[in-house]
Amino acid sequence: KGFGVNLVGNMPASVESTGAVLNSIQSANAAYVRIELDWREIETSPDTYDWNQTKPLDVMVNSAYARELTVVAVLTGGPVYLDTGGAVIDQGAFEERWGKFVSAAVTHYGEMISIWEIGDGINTPTSQAAMLLPNYPGSTLVPDPVFYAKLLRSASKIINQAEPNDEVWIGSLVNPADAYCAVNPLT
């Protein structure tokens, strides 16, 4: 189905740069664009979603859709408003809010996003820390595959109830040769 361009970590910061980036991607004949929906930036207080707080996400998604680029939306981050003063967020509280965030994302973007990736670098010590310690960038936690599987199943159920033809992808894995990979036999 073609190739794509990964913008996670390099999202355009303005409306003007978004158009220029998407024009370049389209002129390269790419079929996909991978973007990040970082929960930390979108929902800073319960049930209040600002999809454009730090990046022009609405412009990115609308423009990509208009150009017939398939958007792969990576759901990352965690609920900053559940700050626990440096302690890990309770997984039950996280899961409850997670469902609301996923539902809000699917409702907001509807048919414009048809591929949802749950997490990024999920087998690294920093990935789940970004979810469960969202106010403490650079923190680390041992990856918890059982917890991640719950998030994946929950997101899949919510997304497919709203949009039955959408795809839900496991979050990207880091290569075992990487020193930060949780399954690297050297670590």
PDB file of N, CA, C and O in Angstrom, residues 57-83:
ATOM      1  N   LEU A  57      -2.785  19.943  15.565  1.00  0.00           N
ATOM      2  CA  LEU A  57      -3.218  18.581  15.225  1.00  0.00           C
ATOM      3  C   LEU A  57      -4.409  18.565  14.284  1.00  0.00           C
ATOM      4  O   LEU A  57      -4.456  17.762  13.358  1.00  0.00           O
ATOM      5  N   ASP A  58      -5.385  19.430  14.531  1.00  0.00           N
ATOM      6  CA  ASP A  58      -6.562  19.443  13.662  1.00  0.00           C
ATOM      7  C   ASP A  58      -6.183  19.782  12.222  1.00  0.00           C
ATOM      8  O   ASP A  58      -6.666  19.152  11.276  1.00  0.00           O
ATOM      9  N   VAL A  59      -5.313  20.758  12.043  1.00  0.00           N
ATOM     10  CA  VAL A  59      -4.867  21.125  10.698  1.00  0.00           C
ATOM     11  C   VAL A  59      -4.117  19.956  10.077  1.00  0.00           C
ATOM     12  O   VAL A  59      -4.319  19.618   8.902  1.00  0.00           O
ATOM     13  N   MET A  60      -3.241  19.317  10.848  1.00  0.00           N
ATOM     14  CA  MET A  60      -2.469  18.176  10.344  1.00  0.00           C
ATOM     15  C   MET A  60      -3.401  17.063   9.863  1.00  0.00           C
ATOM     16  O   MET A  60      -3.269  16.573   8.748  1.00  0.00           O
ATOM     17  N   VAL A  61      -4.341  16.670  10.704  1.00  0.00           N
ATOM     18  CA  VAL A  61      -5.226  15.554  10.361  1.00  0.00           C
ATOM     19  C   VAL A  61      -6.154  15.932   9.206  1.00  0.00           C
ATOM     20  O   VAL A  61      -6.295  15.163   8.247  1.00  0.00           O
ATOM     21  N   ASN A  62      -6.776  17.101   9.276  1.00  0.00           N
ATOM     22  CA  ASN A  62      -7.672  17.535   8.197  1.00  0.00           C
ATOM     23  C   ASN A  62      -6.944  17.654   6.865  1.00  0.00           C
ATOM     24  O   ASN A  62      -7.442  17.214   5.827  1.00  0.00           O
ATOM     25  N   SER A  63      -5.749  18.238   6.897  1.00  0.00           N
ATOM     26  CA  SER A  63      -4.980  18.432   5.661  1.00  0.00           C
ATOM     27  C   SER A  63      -4.484  17.108   5.089  1.00  0.00           C
ATOM     28  O   SER A  63      -4.487  16.907   3.876  1.00  0.00           O
ATOM     29  N   ALA A  64      -4.032  16.223   5.959  1.00  0.00           N
ATOM     30  CA  ALA A  64      -3.586  14.902   5.486  1.00  0.00           C
ATOM     31  C   ALA A  64      -4.755  14.151   4.864  1.00  0.00           C
ATOM     32  O   ALA A  64      -4.626  13.546   3.796  1.00  0.00           O
ATOM     33  N   TYR A  65      -5.902  14.200   5.513  1.00  0.00           N
ATOM     34  CA  TYR A  65      -7.094  13.525   5.002  1.00  0.00           C
ATOM     35  C   TYR A  65      -7.495  14.112   3.638  1.00  0.00           C
ATOM     36  O   TYR A  65      -7.814  13.369   2.701  1.00  0.00           O
ATOM     37  N   ALA A  66      -7.456  15.433   3.522  1.00  0.00           N
ATOM     38  CA  ALA A  66      -7.812  16.085   2.257  1.00  0.00           C
ATOM     39  C   ALA A  66      -6.851  15.692   1.140  1.00  0.00           C
ATOM     40  O   ALA A  66      -7.237  15.642  -0.035  1.00  0.00           O
ATOM     41  N   ARG A  67      -5.604  15.392   1.499  1.00  0.00           N
ATOM     42  CA  ARG A  67      -4.600  14.985   0.507  1.00  0.00           C
ATOM     43  C   ARG A  67      -4.623  13.470   0.268  1.00  0.00           C
ATOM     44  O   ARG A  67      -3.774  12.938  -0.414  1.00  0.00           O
ATOM     45  N   GLU A  68      -5.563  12.798   0.883  1.00  0.00           N
ATOM     46  CA  GLU A  68      -5.713  11.342   0.789  1.00  0.00           C
ATOM     47  C   GLU A  68      -4.503  10.583   1.330  1.00  0.00           C
ATOM     48  O   GLU A  68      -4.162   9.495   0.866  1.00  0.00           O
ATOM     49  N   LEU A  69      -3.862  11.174   2.349  1.00  0.00           N
ATOM     50  CA  LEU A  69      -2.810  10.482   3.086  1.00  0.00           C
ATOM     51  C   LEU A  69      -3.467   9.745   4.252  1.00  0.00           C
ATOM     52  O   LEU A  69      -4.335  10.307   4.925  1.00  0.00           O
ATOM     53  N   THR A  70      -3.072   8.517   4.487  1.00  0.00           N
ATOM     54  CA  THR A  70      -3.599   7.762   5.613  1.00  0.00           C
ATOM     55  C   THR A  70      -2.838   8.172   6.870  1.00  0.00           C
ATOM     56  O   THR A  70      -1.608   8.126   6.905  1.00  0.00           O
ATOM     57  N   VAL A  71      -3.584   8.586   7.887  1.00  0.00           N
ATOM     58  CA  VAL A  71      -2.974   9.014   9.144  1.00  0.00           C
ATOM     59  C   VAL A  71      -2.879   7.823  10.089  1.00  0.00           C
ATOM     60  O   VAL A  71      -3.869   7.132  10.341  1.00  0.00           O
ATOM     61  N   VAL A  72      -1.677   7.590  10.604  1.00  0.00           N
ATOM     62  CA  VAL A  72      -1.460   6.631  11.679  1.00  0.00           C
ATOM     63  C   VAL A  72      -1.295   7.483  12.942  1.00  0.00           C
ATOM     64  O   VAL A  72      -0.313   8.224  13.074  1.00  0.00           O
ATOM     65  N   ALA A  73      -2.268   7.423  13.838  1.00  0.00           N
ATOM     66  CA  ALA A  73      -2.241   8.231  15.052  1.00  0.00           C
ATOM     67  C   ALA A  73      -1.701   7.401  16.210  1.00  0.00           C
ATOM     68  O   ALA A  73      -2.274   6.374  16.567  1.00  0.00           O
ATOM     69  N   VAL A  74      -0.595   7.849  16.792  1.00  0.00           N
ATOM     70  CA  VAL A  74       0.022   7.162  17.921  1.00  0.00           C
ATOM     71  C   VAL A  74      -0.486   7.808  19.205  1.00  0.00           C
ATOM     72  O   VAL A  74      -0.261   8.997  19.441  1.00  0.00           O
ATOM     73  N   LEU A  75      -1.201   7.031  20.014  1.00  0.00           N
ATOM     74  CA  LEU A  75      -1.706   7.528  21.293  1.00  0.00           C
ATOM     75  C   LEU A  75      -0.627   7.308  22.353  1.00  0.00           C
ATOM     76  O   LEU A  75      -0.253   6.173  22.644  1.00  0.00           O
ATOM     77  N   THR A  76      -0.120   8.413  22.911  1.00  0.00           N
ATOM     78  CA  THR A  76       0.954   8.346  23.903  1.00  0.00           C
ATOM     79  C   THR A  76       0.624   9.236  25.089  1.00  0.00           C
ATOM     80  O   THR A  76      -0.378   9.932  25.104  1.00  0.00           O
ATOM     81  N   GLY A  77       1.535   9.238  26.070  1.00  0.00           N
ATOM     82  CA  GLY A  77       1.422  10.134  27.208  1.00  0.00           C
ATOM     83  C   GLY A  77       0.450   9.647  28.255  1.00  0.00           C
ATOM     84  O   GLY A  77      -0.048   8.521  28.205  1.00  0.00           O
ATOM     85  N   GLY A  78       0.188  10.512  29.213  1.00  0.00           N
ATOM     86  CA  GLY A  78      -0.698  10.165  30.317  1.00  0.00           C
ATOM     87  C   GLY A  78      -1.410  11.389  30.857  1.00  0.00           C
ATOM     88  O   GLY A  78      -1.141  12.521  30.442  1.00  0.00           O
ATOM     89  N   PRO A  79      -2.309  11.175  31.821  1.00  0.00           N
ATOM     90  CA  PRO A  79      -3.124  12.266  32.363  1.00  0.00           C
ATOM     91  C   PRO A  79      -2.348  13.095  33.399  1.00  0.00           C
ATOM     92  O   PRO A  79      -2.200  12.692  34.547  1.00  0.00           O
ATOM     93  N   VAL A  80      -1.861  14.257  32.992  1.00  0.00           N
ATOM     94  CA  VAL A  80      -1.063  15.099  33.878  1.00  0.00           C
ATOM     95  C   VAL A  80      -1.841  15.557  35.109  1.00  0.00           C
ATOM     96  O   VAL A  80      -1.250  15.827  36.155  1.00  0.00           O
ATOM     97  N   TYR A  81      -3.143  15.615  35.019  1.00  0.00           N
ATOM     98  CA  TYR A  81      -3.970  16.086  36.126  1.00  0.00           C
ATOM     99  C   TYR A  81      -4.111  15.048  37.242  1.00  0.00           C
ATOM    100  O   TYR A  81      -4.626  15.342  38.299  1.00  0.00           O
ATOM    101  N   LEU A  82      -3.645  13.830  37.014  1.00  0.00           N
ATOM    102  CA  LEU A  82      -3.645  12.808  38.072  1.00  0.00           C
ATOM    103  C   LEU A  82      -2.285  12.760  38.775  1.00  0.00           C
ATOM    104  O   LEU A  82      -1.889  11.726  39.291  1.00  0.00           O
ATOM    105  N   ASP A  83      -1.581  13.892  38.805  1.00  0.00           N
ATOM    106  CA  ASP A  83      -0.246  13.953  39.396  1.00  0.00           C
ATOM    107  C   ASP A  83      -0.267  13.415  40.823  1.00  0.00           C
ATOM    108  O   ASP A  83      -1.149  13.742  41.618  1.00  0.00           O
TER     109      ASP A  83
END
